[in-house]
Amino acid sequence: EAQVTQNPRYLITVTGKKLTVTCSQNMNHEYMSWYRQDPGLGLRQIYYSMNVEVTDKGDVPEGYKVSRKEKRNFPLILESPSPNQTSLYFCASSAGGGPSSYNEQFFGPGTRLTVL
Amino acid sequence: AQSVTQPDIHITVSEGASLELRCNYSYGATPYLFWYVQSPGQGLQLLLKYFSGDTLVQGIKGFEAEFKRSQSSFNLRKPSVHWSDAAEYFCAVGGPRDDKIIFGKGTRLHILP
């Protein structure tokens, strides 16, 4: 089944404790992206990657890191999480030129992160 | 600057009634427009998209949307809603040279039995 998977689905952590949220897709998509969703703010893009070893900042990259060493994986790293990073995070992927193209963007199920 | 406005944060309709969700965009050229749906506890799913051509586009789950350039709008419609349509709906805009799309803040749809 074609899908985007994220782990963990739920995470409660404390300020300053490094964490990684994994994202993997099995559709051989070139484009991958991370979003955060907050009430009243909709989805905001954190980072995206057009292909392996190519990453770019989205609208809210501060406090986050990403890497794209393999085509299928795009982990999101929070080196020193803070309470304002408490949010619902989505990973997404699409083929070719990314979401603003003829290729549909597929979303993972989300990771709910709470930073105390 | 690119932007998307969804004027209604919440909308409530009765099951079987018609639905229209509003979306207004700001974009410097011919936009690509999208509607996504997020069911409770799920990720987003693409309902439909407009790139060019016929301004009335059909999507999945019986939804359609109409692009009106003069009004900078891309409203989503459904003639008869079902309880399973209760979800949050996001409009988004991008363009042919963009490597990302901009989402609106969403409209949460509630269905009365």
PDB file of C-alpha atoms in Angstrom:
ATOM      1  CA  GLU A   1       0.000   0.000   0.000  1.00  0.00           C
ATOM      2  CA  ALA A   2       1.323   3.425  -0.990  1.00  0.00           C
ATOM      3  CA  GLN A   3       1.772   5.463   2.141  1.00  0.00           C
ATOM      4  CA  VAL A   4       3.682   7.959   4.214  1.00  0.00           C
ATOM      5  CA  THR A   5       4.496   6.751   7.709  1.00  0.00           C
ATOM      6  CA  GLN A   6       5.553   8.773  10.708  1.00  0.00           C
ATOM      7  CA  ASN A   7       6.900   7.685  14.064  1.00  0.00           C
ATOM      8  CA  PRO A   8       6.111   8.194  16.789  1.00  0.00           C
ATOM      9  CA  ARG A   9       2.466   9.178  16.494  1.00  0.00           C
ATOM     10  CA  TYR A  10       2.440  10.720  19.959  1.00  0.00           C
ATOM     11  CA  LEU A  11       5.330  12.073  21.979  1.00  0.00           C
ATOM     12  CA  ILE A  12       5.575  13.911  25.266  1.00  0.00           C
ATOM     13  CA  THR A  13       8.994  15.245  26.128  1.00  0.00           C
ATOM     14  CA  VAL A  14      10.710  17.901  28.197  1.00  0.00           C
ATOM     15  CA  THR A  15      12.406  21.120  27.204  1.00  0.00           C
ATOM     16  CA  GLY A  16      15.886  20.628  25.804  1.00  0.00           C
ATOM     17  CA  LYS A  17      15.780  16.877  25.231  1.00  0.00           C
ATOM     18  CA  LYS A  18      16.741  16.172  21.628  1.00  0.00           C
ATOM     19  CA  LEU A  19      14.228  14.205  19.602  1.00  0.00           C
ATOM     20  CA  THR A  20      13.725  12.897  16.091  1.00  0.00           C
ATOM     21  CA  VAL A  21      10.474  12.274  14.291  1.00  0.00           C
ATOM     22  CA  THR A  22      10.914   9.851  11.435  1.00  0.00           C
ATOM     23  CA  CYS A  23       9.127   9.999   8.096  1.00  0.00           C
ATOM     24  CA  SER A  24       9.240   7.380   5.394  1.00  0.00           C
ATOM     25  CA  GLN A  25       7.459   6.990   2.059  1.00  0.00           C
ATOM     26  CA  ASN A  26       7.271   3.959  -0.205  1.00  0.00           C
ATOM     27  CA  MET A  27       6.219   5.717  -3.414  1.00  0.00           C
ATOM     28  CA  ASN A  28       9.688   6.676  -4.688  1.00  0.00           C
ATOM     29  CA  HIS A  29       8.742  10.351  -4.429  1.00  0.00           C
ATOM     30  CA  GLU A  30      11.370  12.999  -4.994  1.00  0.00           C
ATOM     31  CA  TYR A  31       9.679  15.729  -2.940  1.00  0.00           C
ATOM     32  CA  MET A  32       9.171  15.536   0.815  1.00  0.00           C
ATOM     33  CA  SER A  33       8.065  18.149   3.286  1.00  0.00           C
ATOM     34  CA  TRP A  34       7.350  18.793   6.949  1.00  0.00           C
ATOM     35  CA  TYR A  35       4.461  20.927   8.194  1.00  0.00           C
ATOM     36  CA  ARG A  36       3.213  21.909  11.590  1.00  0.00           C
ATOM     37  CA  GLN A  37      -0.447  22.473  12.290  1.00  0.00           C
ATOM     38  CA  ASP A  38      -1.604  24.782  15.047  1.00  0.00           C
ATOM     39  CA  PRO A  39      -5.169  25.855  15.905  1.00  0.00           C
ATOM     40  CA  GLY A  40      -6.154  28.954  13.987  1.00  0.00           C
ATOM     41  CA  LEU A  41      -2.928  28.979  11.981  1.00  0.00           C
ATOM     42  CA  GLY A  42      -3.522  26.158   9.521  1.00  0.00           C
ATOM     43  CA  LEU A  43      -0.526  24.319   8.086  1.00  0.00           C
ATOM     44  CA  ARG A  44       2.837  25.989   7.938  1.00  0.00           C
ATOM     45  CA  GLN A  45       5.778  24.481   6.135  1.00  0.00           C
ATOM     46  CA  ILE A  46       8.914  23.852   8.183  1.00  0.00           C
ATOM     47  CA  TYR A  47      11.348  22.353   5.665  1.00  0.00           C
ATOM     48  CA  TYR A  48      11.134  20.653   2.325  1.00  0.00           C
ATOM     49  CA  SER A  49      13.356  18.576   0.095  1.00  0.00           C
ATOM     50  CA  MET A  50      13.215  18.434  -3.681  1.00  0.00           C
ATOM     51  CA  ASN A  51      15.435  15.343  -3.786  1.00  0.00           C
ATOM     52  CA  VAL A  52      18.192  13.464  -1.977  1.00  0.00           C
ATOM     53  CA  GLU A  53      20.735  15.772  -0.342  1.00  0.00           C
ATOM     54  CA  VAL A  54      18.655  18.861  -1.239  1.00  0.00           C
ATOM     55  CA  THR A  55      16.775  20.610   1.552  1.00  0.00           C
ATOM     56  CA  ASP A  56      15.319  24.099   1.893  1.00  0.00           C
ATOM     57  CA  LYS A  57      13.705  26.166   4.596  1.00  0.00           C
ATOM     58  CA  GLY A  58       9.984  26.651   4.618  1.00  0.00           C
ATOM     59  CA  ASP A  59       8.115  29.358   6.455  1.00  0.00           C
ATOM     60  CA  VAL A  60       8.915  28.343  10.048  1.00  0.00           C
ATOM     61  CA  PRO A  61      12.303  26.553  10.121  1.00  0.00           C
ATOM     62  CA  GLU A  62      13.660  27.970  13.389  1.00  0.00           C
ATOM     63  CA  GLY A  63      14.419  25.285  15.950  1.00  0.00           C
ATOM     64  CA  TYR A  64      14.264  22.414  13.462  1.00  0.00           C
ATOM     65  CA  LYS A  65      16.721  20.441  11.363  1.00  0.00           C
ATOM     66  CA  VAL A  66      16.183  17.911   8.603  1.00  0.00           C
ATOM     67  CA  SER A  67      18.281  15.599   6.481  1.00  0.00           C
ATOM     68  CA  ARG A  68      17.656  13.707   3.263  1.00  0.00           C
ATOM     69  CA  LYS A  69      20.268  11.013   2.910  1.00  0.00           C
ATOM     70  CA  GLU A  70      17.940   8.533   1.272  1.00  0.00           C
ATOM     71  CA  LYS A  71      15.027   9.132  -1.044  1.00  0.00           C
ATOM     72  CA  ARG A  72      12.478   7.413   1.154  1.00  0.00           C
ATOM     73  CA  ASN A  73      13.338   9.019   4.515  1.00  0.00           C
ATOM     74  CA  PHE A  74      13.091  12.600   5.738  1.00  0.00           C
ATOM     75  CA  PRO A  75      13.541  12.830   9.518  1.00  0.00           C
ATOM     76  CA  LEU A  76      12.695  15.968  11.476  1.00  0.00           C
ATOM     77  CA  ILE A  77      15.113  16.776  14.280  1.00  0.00           C
ATOM     78  CA  LEU A  78      14.484  19.035  17.240  1.00  0.00           C
ATOM     79  CA  GLU A  79      17.894  19.587  18.845  1.00  0.00           C
ATOM     80  CA  SER A  80      16.559  21.454  21.878  1.00  0.00           C
ATOM     81  CA  PRO A  81      12.766  21.379  21.944  1.00  0.00           C
ATOM     82  CA  SER A  82      10.855  24.199  23.571  1.00  0.00           C
ATOM     83  CA  PRO A  83       7.197  24.455  24.608  1.00  0.00           C
ATOM     84  CA  ASN A  84       6.364  26.623  21.580  1.00  0.00           C
ATOM     85  CA  GLN A  85       7.141  23.598  19.425  1.00  0.00           C
ATOM     86  CA  THR A  86       4.188  21.754  20.899  1.00  0.00           C
ATOM     87  CA  SER A  87       2.152  21.038  17.797  1.00  0.00           C
ATOM     88  CA  LEU A  88       0.790  18.492  15.353  1.00  0.00           C
ATOM     89  CA  TYR A  89       3.395  17.626  12.733  1.00  0.00           C
ATOM     90  CA  PHE A  90       2.764  16.222   9.280  1.00  0.00           C
ATOM     91  CA  CYS A  91       5.164  14.759   6.790  1.00  0.00           C
ATOM     92  CA  ALA A  92       4.166  14.752   3.121  1.00  0.00           C
ATOM     93  CA  SER A  93       5.575  13.562  -0.178  1.00  0.00           C
ATOM     94  CA  SER A  94       4.886  13.979  -3.867  1.00  0.00           C
ATOM     95  CA  ALA A  95       6.444  12.980  -7.141  1.00  0.00           C
ATOM     96  CA  GLY A  96       8.369  15.234  -9.460  1.00  0.00           C
ATOM     97  CA  GLY A  97       8.076  18.949  -8.999  1.00  0.00           C
ATOM     98  CA  GLY A  98       6.403  18.973  -5.646  1.00  0.00           C
ATOM     99  CA  PRO A  99       2.923  19.855  -4.439  1.00  0.00           C
ATOM    100  CA  SER A 100       2.442  22.824  -6.774  1.00  0.00           C
ATOM    101  CA  SER A 101       2.437  20.602  -9.804  1.00  0.00           C
ATOM    102  CA  TYR A 102       0.277  17.931 -11.322  1.00  0.00           C
ATOM    103  CA  ASN A 103       1.456  15.505  -8.652  1.00  0.00           C
ATOM    104  CA  GLU A 104      -0.695  14.940  -5.615  1.00  0.00           C
ATOM    105  CA  GLN A 105       0.854  15.503  -2.213  1.00  0.00           C
ATOM    106  CA  PHE A 106       0.366  12.554   0.144  1.00  0.00           C
ATOM    107  CA  PHE A 107       0.322  13.172   3.874  1.00  0.00           C
ATOM    108  CA  GLY A 108       1.317  10.997   6.791  1.00  0.00           C
ATOM    109  CA  PRO A 109      -1.036  10.466   9.747  1.00  0.00           C
ATOM    110  CA  GLY A 110       0.608  13.100  11.921  1.00  0.00           C
ATOM    111  CA  THR A 111       2.721  13.215  15.072  1.00  0.00           C
ATOM    112  CA  ARG A 112       1.342  15.004  18.095  1.00  0.00           C
ATOM    113  CA  LEU A 113       4.241  16.469  20.062  1.00  0.00           C
ATOM    114  CA  THR A 114       3.993  17.983  23.520  1.00  0.00           C
ATOM    115  CA  VAL A 115       7.017  19.731  24.999  1.00  0.00           C
ATOM    116  CA  LEU A 116       6.772  20.362  28.734  1.00  0.00           C
TER     117      LEU A 116
ATOM    118  CA  ALA B   1       2.666  37.961  -1.651  1.00  0.00           C
ATOM    119  CA  GLN B   2       0.805  34.719  -1.963  1.00  0.00           C
ATOM    120  CA  SER B   3      -1.971  34.158   0.526  1.00  0.00           C
ATOM    121  CA  VAL B   4      -5.157  32.214   1.042  1.00  0.00           C
ATOM    122  CA  THR B   5      -8.141  33.365   3.068  1.00  0.00           C
ATOM    123  CA  GLN B   6     -10.862  31.072   4.282  1.00  0.00           C
ATOM    124  CA  PRO B   7     -13.335  33.475   5.873  1.00  0.00           C
ATOM    125  CA  ASP B   8     -15.308  30.870   7.797  1.00  0.00           C
ATOM    126  CA  ILE B   9     -13.582  29.139  10.699  1.00  0.00           C
ATOM    127  CA  HIS B  10     -16.591  26.922  11.415  1.00  0.00           C
ATOM    128  CA  ILE B  11     -19.631  26.018   9.320  1.00  0.00           C
ATOM    129  CA  THR B  12     -22.581  23.891  10.399  1.00  0.00           C
ATOM    130  CA  VAL B  13     -25.006  22.337   7.948  1.00  0.00           C
ATOM    131  CA  SER B  14     -27.681  19.710   8.221  1.00  0.00           C
ATOM    132  CA  GLU B  15     -27.160  16.313   6.656  1.00  0.00           C
ATOM    133  CA  GLY B  16     -28.566  16.354   3.135  1.00  0.00           C
ATOM    134  CA  ALA B  17     -28.218  20.108   2.755  1.00  0.00           C
ATOM    135  CA  SER B  18     -25.970  21.769   0.214  1.00  0.00           C
ATOM    136  CA  LEU B  19     -22.560  23.121   1.139  1.00  0.00           C
ATOM    137  CA  GLU B  20     -20.325  25.919  -0.024  1.00  0.00           C
ATOM    138  CA  LEU B  21     -16.968  26.651   1.582  1.00  0.00           C
ATOM    139  CA  ARG B  22     -15.331  29.915   0.628  1.00  0.00           C
ATOM    140  CA  CYS B  23     -11.745  30.458  -0.423  1.00  0.00           C
ATOM    141  CA  ASN B  24     -10.120  33.661  -1.625  1.00  0.00           C
ATOM    142  CA  TYR B  25      -6.548  33.824  -2.794  1.00  0.00           C
ATOM    143  CA  SER B  26      -3.908  36.374  -3.599  1.00  0.00           C
ATOM    144  CA  TYR B  27      -1.377  35.398  -6.239  1.00  0.00           C
ATOM    145  CA  GLY B  28       0.604  37.385  -8.779  1.00  0.00           C
ATOM    146  CA  ALA B  29       0.024  35.146 -11.763  1.00  0.00           C
ATOM    147  CA  THR B  30      -2.323  32.366 -12.796  1.00  0.00           C
ATOM    148  CA  PRO B  31      -2.640  30.261  -9.686  1.00  0.00           C
ATOM    149  CA  TYR B  32      -2.770  26.575  -9.099  1.00  0.00           C
ATOM    150  CA  LEU B  33      -5.515  25.954  -6.550  1.00  0.00           C
ATOM    151  CA  PHE B  34      -6.210  23.012  -4.296  1.00  0.00           C
ATOM    152  CA  TRP B  35      -8.712  21.794  -1.742  1.00  0.00           C
ATOM    153  CA  TYR B  36      -7.618  19.279   0.888  1.00  0.00           C
ATOM    154  CA  VAL B  37      -9.725  17.547   3.541  1.00  0.00           C
ATOM    155  CA  GLN B  38      -8.566  16.424   6.969  1.00  0.00           C
ATOM    156  CA  SER B  39     -10.804  13.928   8.725  1.00  0.00           C
ATOM    157  CA  PRO B  40     -10.502  13.708  12.504  1.00  0.00           C
ATOM    158  CA  GLY B  41      -7.200  12.131  13.520  1.00  0.00           C
ATOM    159  CA  GLN B  42      -6.027  11.803   9.930  1.00  0.00           C
ATOM    160  CA  GLY B  43      -3.603  13.442   7.583  1.00  0.00           C
ATOM    161  CA  LEU B  44      -4.731  15.611   4.694  1.00  0.00           C
ATOM    162  CA  GLN B  45      -6.153  14.200   1.493  1.00  0.00           C
ATOM    163  CA  LEU B  46      -6.422  16.005  -1.832  1.00  0.00           C
ATOM    164  CA  LEU B  47     -10.048  16.595  -2.878  1.00  0.00           C
ATOM    165  CA  LEU B  48      -9.454  18.413  -6.129  1.00  0.00           C
ATOM    166  CA  LYS B  49      -7.144  20.799  -7.934  1.00  0.00           C
ATOM    167  CA  TYR B  50      -7.290  23.467 -10.616  1.00  0.00           C
ATOM    168  CA  PHE B  51      -4.434  24.210 -12.981  1.00  0.00           C
ATOM    169  CA  SER B  52      -6.040  25.523 -16.150  1.00  0.00           C
ATOM    170  CA  GLY B  53      -8.928  24.993 -18.526  1.00  0.00           C
ATOM    171  CA  ASP B  54     -12.466  24.385 -17.357  1.00  0.00           C
ATOM    172  CA  THR B  55     -13.091  26.568 -14.338  1.00  0.00           C
ATOM    173  CA  LEU B  56     -15.430  24.022 -12.751  1.00  0.00           C
ATOM    174  CA  VAL B  57     -13.443  21.092 -11.457  1.00  0.00           C
ATOM    175  CA  GLN B  58     -14.748  17.831 -10.093  1.00  0.00           C
ATOM    176  CA  GLY B  59     -13.122  16.034  -7.220  1.00  0.00           C
ATOM    177  CA  ILE B  60     -13.495  12.980  -5.095  1.00  0.00           C
ATOM    178  CA  LYS B  61     -16.354  12.310  -2.687  1.00  0.00           C
ATOM    179  CA  GLY B  62     -18.825  14.310  -4.806  1.00  0.00           C
ATOM    180  CA  PHE B  63     -17.124  17.681  -4.312  1.00  0.00           C
ATOM    181  CA  GLU B  64     -16.622  20.329  -6.954  1.00  0.00           C
ATOM    182  CA  ALA B  65     -15.037  23.771  -6.990  1.00  0.00           C
ATOM    183  CA  GLU B  66     -15.269  26.752  -9.277  1.00  0.00           C
ATOM    184  CA  PHE B  67     -12.394  29.061 -10.130  1.00  0.00           C
ATOM    185  CA  LYS B  68     -13.486  32.670 -10.557  1.00  0.00           C
ATOM    186  CA  ARG B  69     -10.571  34.820 -11.577  1.00  0.00           C
ATOM    187  CA  SER B  70     -12.516  38.089 -11.329  1.00  0.00           C
ATOM    188  CA  GLN B  71     -13.326  37.363  -7.690  1.00  0.00           C
ATOM    189  CA  SER B  72     -10.030  35.644  -6.815  1.00  0.00           C
ATOM    190  CA  SER B  73     -12.091  32.808  -5.444  1.00  0.00           C
ATOM    191  CA  PHE B  74     -12.103  29.027  -5.522  1.00  0.00           C
ATOM    192  CA  ASN B  75     -15.147  27.952  -3.548  1.00  0.00           C
ATOM    193  CA  LEU B  76     -15.835  24.328  -2.736  1.00  0.00           C
ATOM    194  CA  ARG B  77     -19.338  22.932  -3.139  1.00  0.00           C
ATOM    195  CA  LYS B  78     -21.282  19.770  -2.558  1.00  0.00           C
ATOM    196  CA  PRO B  79     -24.988  19.393  -3.367  1.00  0.00           C
ATOM    197  CA  SER B  80     -25.856  17.125  -0.448  1.00  0.00           C
ATOM    198  CA  VAL B  81     -23.582  16.536   2.534  1.00  0.00           C
ATOM    199  CA  HIS B  82     -23.251  13.301   4.456  1.00  0.00           C
ATOM    200  CA  TRP B  83     -22.334  12.898   8.119  1.00  0.00           C
ATOM    201  CA  SER B  84     -18.975  11.499   6.985  1.00  0.00           C
ATOM    202  CA  ASP B  85     -18.131  14.888   5.432  1.00  0.00           C
ATOM    203  CA  ALA B  86     -17.554  16.350   8.887  1.00  0.00           C
ATOM    204  CA  ALA B  87     -13.904  17.358   8.740  1.00  0.00           C
ATOM    205  CA  GLU B  88     -11.595  20.301   8.327  1.00  0.00           C
ATOM    206  CA  TYR B  89     -11.126  21.670   4.830  1.00  0.00           C
ATOM    207  CA  PHE B  90      -8.083  23.528   3.600  1.00  0.00           C
ATOM    208  CA  CYS B  91      -7.726  25.631   0.486  1.00  0.00           C
ATOM    209  CA  ALA B  92      -4.210  26.102  -0.896  1.00  0.00           C
ATOM    210  CA  VAL B  93      -2.517  28.086  -3.669  1.00  0.00           C
ATOM    211  CA  GLY B  94       0.685  27.647  -5.626  1.00  0.00           C
ATOM    212  CA  GLY B  95       2.036  28.258  -9.080  1.00  0.00           C
ATOM    213  CA  PRO B  96       3.989  26.642 -11.892  1.00  0.00           C
ATOM    214  CA  ARG B  97       7.346  27.882 -10.619  1.00  0.00           C
ATOM    215  CA  ASP B  98       6.663  27.310  -6.944  1.00  0.00           C
ATOM    216  CA  ASP B  99       8.205  24.501  -4.967  1.00  0.00           C
ATOM    217  CA  LYS B 100       5.604  24.743  -2.239  1.00  0.00           C
ATOM    218  CA  ILE B 101       1.984  25.656  -1.732  1.00  0.00           C
ATOM    219  CA  ILE B 102       0.415  28.006   0.795  1.00  0.00           C
ATOM    220  CA  PHE B 103      -2.461  26.742   2.896  1.00  0.00           C
ATOM    221  CA  GLY B 104      -5.371  28.673   4.297  1.00  0.00           C
ATOM    222  CA  LYS B 105      -6.192  28.370   7.982  1.00  0.00           C
ATOM    223  CA  GLY B 106      -8.977  25.907   7.370  1.00  0.00           C
ATOM    224  CA  THR B 107     -12.751  25.663   7.773  1.00  0.00           C
ATOM    225  CA  ARG B 108     -14.166  23.106  10.150  1.00  0.00           C
ATOM    226  CA  LEU B 109     -17.400  21.581   8.886  1.00  0.00           C
ATOM    227  CA  HIS B 110     -19.951  20.275  11.360  1.00  0.00           C
ATOM    228  CA  ILE B 111     -22.916  18.172  10.240  1.00  0.00           C
ATOM    229  CA  LEU B 112     -26.236  18.149  12.081  1.00  0.00           C
ATOM    230  CA  PRO B 113     -28.196  14.882  11.929  1.00  0.00           C
TER     231      PRO B 113
END
